[in-house]
Amino acid sequence: VQVKYSTNTSKEKLIVEKLMHGPQDESVHPTISSTCTLLSVTVKDNICYVNFDSEFLASAHDIKPEITIYSIVNSLIEGTAVNRVQIMVNGEKNVLYMNTIDLSQPLQQDLDLIQHVQKTLLSFSDSDSFNSTCFGRMVSNIQRFETILFRTKLSGKRKCNN
């Protein structure tokens, strides 16, 4: 997949905007609520500061908080030169996302979530009562999620290669 973008737009901002837009496949949901607004994305000292409005705190879909937060963190760290991500809401760092994730400090990449989901999918596949078609769709979705959201690679040539 190639994405053309203006070099006036930072890679960091582009990644967050693409996450907000979500996948093109209508059977899966974006990890970030479509009702929220991205206020700013800046980088200083290898930390990416992502600032959303308060709608960010309201999940539009039944998505685990870890998925939302680490889709942002992991995508930014994989796709750019930053090594930590500070997520803010209306410029405030002292935020508890969905009453579970402390956003008061910059976060580092965490790929354990992907491995956990893959192990869960494999344990489901061992069940005799589990529908193999359903399993195939779940594996396809997690592979697409892993590829698009966590392994975004950007070049400086106005395109994004997944």
mmCIF file of C-alpha atoms in Angstrom:
data_model
loop_
_atom_site.group_PDB
_atom_site.id
_atom_site.type_symbol
_atom_site.label_atom_id
_atom_site.label_comp_id
_atom_site.label_asym_id
_atom_site.label_seq_id
_atom_site.Cartn_x
_atom_site.Cartn_y
_atom_site.Cartn_z
ATOM 1 C CA VAL A 1 0.000 0.000 0.000
ATOM 2 C CA GLN A 2 1.326 3.408 -0.932
ATOM 3 C CA VAL A 3 0.172 6.616 0.704
ATOM 4 C CA LYS A 4 1.048 9.954 -0.824
ATOM 5 C CA TYR A 5 1.435 12.818 1.572
ATOM 6 C CA SER A 6 2.738 16.344 1.690
ATOM 7 C CA THR A 7 6.240 16.734 3.049
ATOM 8 C CA ASN A 8 4.793 19.666 4.999
ATOM 9 C CA THR A 9 2.963 17.095 7.124
ATOM 10 C CA SER A 10 5.153 15.268 9.617
ATOM 11 C CA LYS A 11 5.384 11.483 9.423
ATOM 12 C CA GLU A 12 4.178 11.356 13.022
ATOM 13 C CA LYS A 13 1.029 13.316 12.253
ATOM 14 C CA LEU A 14 0.364 11.225 9.149
ATOM 15 C CA ILE A 15 0.574 7.984 11.141
ATOM 16 C CA VAL A 16 -1.877 9.214 13.793
ATOM 17 C CA GLU A 17 -4.279 10.502 11.140
ATOM 18 C CA LYS A 18 -4.190 7.144 9.342
ATOM 19 C CA LEU A 19 -4.894 5.341 12.627
ATOM 20 C CA MET A 20 -7.836 7.673 13.255
ATOM 21 C CA HIS A 21 -9.204 7.003 9.787
ATOM 22 C CA GLY A 22 -8.933 3.274 10.385
ATOM 23 C CA PRO A 23 -8.717 0.361 7.970
ATOM 24 C CA GLN A 24 -10.474 0.386 4.604
ATOM 25 C CA ASP A 25 -12.130 -2.933 5.426
ATOM 26 C CA GLU A 26 -15.538 -2.087 6.915
ATOM 27 C CA SER A 27 -15.659 -5.337 8.898
ATOM 28 C CA VAL A 28 -12.983 -4.046 11.318
ATOM 29 C CA HIS A 29 -12.979 -0.842 13.341
ATOM 30 C CA PRO A 30 -10.394 1.909 13.801
ATOM 31 C CA THR A 31 -8.542 1.732 17.109
ATOM 32 C CA ILE A 32 -9.132 5.433 17.815
ATOM 33 C CA SER A 33 -12.620 6.895 18.148
ATOM 34 C CA SER A 34 -13.633 8.713 14.972
ATOM 35 C CA THR A 35 -15.341 11.397 17.072
ATOM 36 C CA CYS A 36 -12.103 12.700 18.565
ATOM 37 C CA THR A 37 -9.981 15.505 17.129
ATOM 38 C CA LEU A 38 -6.224 15.477 16.805
ATOM 39 C CA LEU A 39 -5.108 18.823 18.233
ATOM 40 C CA SER A 40 -1.371 18.545 17.611
ATOM 41 C CA VAL A 41 1.573 16.239 17.022
ATOM 42 C CA THR A 42 5.068 17.457 17.871
ATOM 43 C CA VAL A 43 8.468 15.869 18.419
ATOM 44 C CA LYS A 44 11.110 16.985 20.883
ATOM 45 C CA ASP A 45 14.117 15.027 22.182
ATOM 46 C CA ASN A 46 12.955 11.819 20.441
ATOM 47 C CA ILE A 47 9.580 11.959 22.215
ATOM 48 C CA CYS A 48 6.447 12.347 20.122
ATOM 49 C CA TYR A 49 3.737 14.405 21.835
ATOM 50 C CA VAL A 50 0.254 13.546 20.577
ATOM 51 C CA ASN A 51 -2.541 15.807 21.788
ATOM 52 C CA PHE A 52 -6.215 14.844 21.352
ATOM 53 C CA ASP A 53 -9.396 16.557 22.489
ATOM 54 C CA SER A 54 -11.489 15.029 25.284
ATOM 55 C CA GLU A 55 -13.479 12.854 22.852
ATOM 56 C CA PHE A 56 -10.391 10.625 22.736
ATOM 57 C CA LEU A 57 -11.403 9.300 26.154
ATOM 58 C CA ALA A 58 -14.703 7.927 24.803
ATOM 59 C CA SER A 59 -14.305 4.613 23.006
ATOM 60 C CA ALA A 60 -16.684 4.325 20.058
ATOM 61 C CA HIS A 61 -16.216 0.573 19.736
ATOM 62 C CA ASP A 62 -15.605 -2.284 22.127
ATOM 63 C CA ILE A 63 -11.806 -2.075 21.823
ATOM 64 C CA LYS A 64 -9.480 -2.818 24.717
ATOM 65 C CA PRO A 65 -7.700 0.325 25.975
ATOM 66 C CA GLU A 66 -4.314 -1.330 25.393
ATOM 67 C CA ILE A 67 -5.113 -1.778 21.703
ATOM 68 C CA THR A 68 -5.947 1.901 21.276
ATOM 69 C CA ILE A 69 -2.932 3.234 23.159
ATOM 70 C CA TYR A 70 -0.351 0.838 21.763
ATOM 71 C CA SER A 71 -1.626 1.130 18.204
ATOM 72 C CA ILE A 72 -0.527 4.770 18.519
ATOM 73 C CA VAL A 73 2.683 4.172 20.466
ATOM 74 C CA ASN A 74 3.937 1.172 18.496
ATOM 75 C CA SER A 75 3.064 2.679 15.114
ATOM 76 C CA LEU A 76 4.881 5.920 15.870
ATOM 77 C CA ILE A 77 7.981 4.187 17.221
ATOM 78 C CA GLU A 78 8.112 1.686 14.334
ATOM 79 C CA GLY A 79 7.468 4.283 11.647
ATOM 80 C CA THR A 80 9.654 7.180 12.799
ATOM 81 C CA ALA A 81 12.810 8.012 14.752
ATOM 82 C CA VAL A 82 11.001 8.613 18.063
ATOM 83 C CA ASN A 83 11.600 6.217 20.946
ATOM 84 C CA ARG A 84 8.749 7.258 23.286
ATOM 85 C CA VAL A 85 5.258 8.706 22.910
ATOM 86 C CA GLN A 86 3.460 11.071 25.260
ATOM 87 C CA ILE A 87 -0.301 11.043 24.724
ATOM 88 C CA MET A 88 -2.185 14.052 26.043
ATOM 89 C CA VAL A 89 -5.811 15.120 26.218
ATOM 90 C CA ASN A 90 -6.417 18.853 25.797
ATOM 91 C CA GLY A 91 -2.735 19.406 26.607
ATOM 92 C CA GLU A 92 -2.969 17.525 29.915
ATOM 93 C CA LYS A 93 -0.588 14.661 30.692
ATOM 94 C CA ASN A 94 -2.256 13.513 33.928
ATOM 95 C CA VAL A 95 -4.815 11.321 32.221
ATOM 96 C CA LEU A 96 -6.013 7.817 32.959
ATOM 97 C CA TYR A 97 -7.253 6.342 29.686
ATOM 98 C CA MET A 98 -10.427 4.268 30.168
ATOM 99 C CA ASN A 99 -9.581 3.986 33.874
ATOM 100 C CA THR A 100 -6.716 1.595 33.113
ATOM 101 C CA ILE A 101 -3.742 3.167 31.327
ATOM 102 C CA ASP A 102 -1.734 5.932 32.960
ATOM 103 C CA LEU A 103 -0.732 8.495 30.337
ATOM 104 C CA SER A 104 1.178 10.797 32.712
ATOM 105 C CA GLN A 105 4.575 9.624 31.373
ATOM 106 C CA PRO A 106 5.847 8.937 27.851
ATOM 107 C CA LEU A 107 5.231 5.341 26.795
ATOM 108 C CA GLN A 108 7.644 2.938 25.117
ATOM 109 C CA GLN A 109 6.957 0.349 22.462
ATOM 110 C CA ASP A 110 5.249 -2.829 23.656
ATOM 111 C CA LEU A 111 4.918 -5.655 21.138
ATOM 112 C CA ASP A 112 3.773 -8.156 23.786
ATOM 113 C CA LEU A 113 0.178 -7.260 22.929
ATOM 114 C CA ILE A 114 0.575 -8.632 19.404
ATOM 115 C CA GLN A 115 2.143 -11.845 20.699
ATOM 116 C CA HIS A 116 -0.633 -12.264 23.298
ATOM 117 C CA VAL A 117 -3.372 -11.878 20.682
ATOM 118 C CA GLN A 118 -1.623 -14.332 18.357
ATOM 119 C CA LYS A 119 -1.355 -16.909 21.181
ATOM 120 C CA THR A 120 -5.028 -16.390 22.026
ATOM 121 C CA LEU A 121 -5.998 -16.982 18.413
ATOM 122 C CA LEU A 122 -3.942 -20.156 18.294
ATOM 123 C CA SER A 123 -5.559 -21.458 21.488
ATOM 124 C CA PHE A 124 -8.988 -20.834 19.946
ATOM 125 C CA SER A 125 -7.990 -22.804 16.857
ATOM 126 C CA ASP A 126 -7.280 -25.879 19.009
ATOM 127 C CA SER A 127 -10.896 -25.992 20.181
ATOM 128 C CA ASP A 128 -13.087 -28.520 18.321
ATOM 129 C CA SER A 129 -16.087 -26.233 18.609
ATOM 130 C CA PHE A 130 -14.308 -23.251 17.126
ATOM 131 C CA ASN A 131 -15.400 -22.413 13.590
ATOM 132 C CA SER A 132 -12.389 -22.597 11.240
ATOM 133 C CA THR A 133 -13.806 -19.884 8.959
ATOM 134 C CA CYS A 134 -14.108 -17.548 11.934
ATOM 135 C CA PHE A 135 -10.546 -18.397 12.958
ATOM 136 C CA GLY A 136 -9.301 -17.635 9.448
ATOM 137 C CA ARG A 137 -10.944 -14.211 9.539
ATOM 138 C CA MET A 138 -9.491 -13.496 12.979
ATOM 139 C CA VAL A 139 -5.985 -14.465 11.849
ATOM 140 C CA SER A 140 -6.382 -12.355 8.731
ATOM 141 C CA ASN A 141 -7.558 -9.382 10.803
ATOM 142 C CA ILE A 142 -4.712 -9.657 13.301
ATOM 143 C CA GLN A 143 -2.165 -9.939 10.511
ATOM 144 C CA ARG A 144 -3.682 -6.896 8.819
ATOM 145 C CA PHE A 145 -3.734 -5.058 12.171
ATOM 146 C CA GLU A 146 -0.103 -5.975 12.839
ATOM 147 C CA THR A 147 1.002 -4.969 9.353
ATOM 148 C CA ILE A 148 -0.927 -1.720 9.040
ATOM 149 C CA LEU A 149 -0.871 -0.363 12.555
ATOM 150 C CA PHE A 150 2.337 -1.605 14.104
ATOM 151 C CA ARG A 151 4.741 -1.979 11.240
ATOM 152 C CA THR A 152 4.140 1.186 9.265
ATOM 153 C CA LYS A 153 7.338 2.177 7.536
ATOM 154 C CA LEU A 154 7.586 5.616 5.999
ATOM 155 C CA SER A 155 10.104 6.842 3.524
ATOM 156 C CA GLY A 156 10.811 10.491 2.887
ATOM 157 C CA LYS A 157 9.625 10.095 -0.725
ATOM 158 C CA ARG A 158 5.969 10.938 -0.186
ATOM 159 C CA LYS A 159 4.818 7.383 0.230
ATOM 160 C CA CYS A 160 4.129 4.919 2.976
ATOM 161 C CA ASN A 161 5.039 1.295 2.467
ATOM 162 C CA ASN A 162 3.425 -1.364 4.641
#
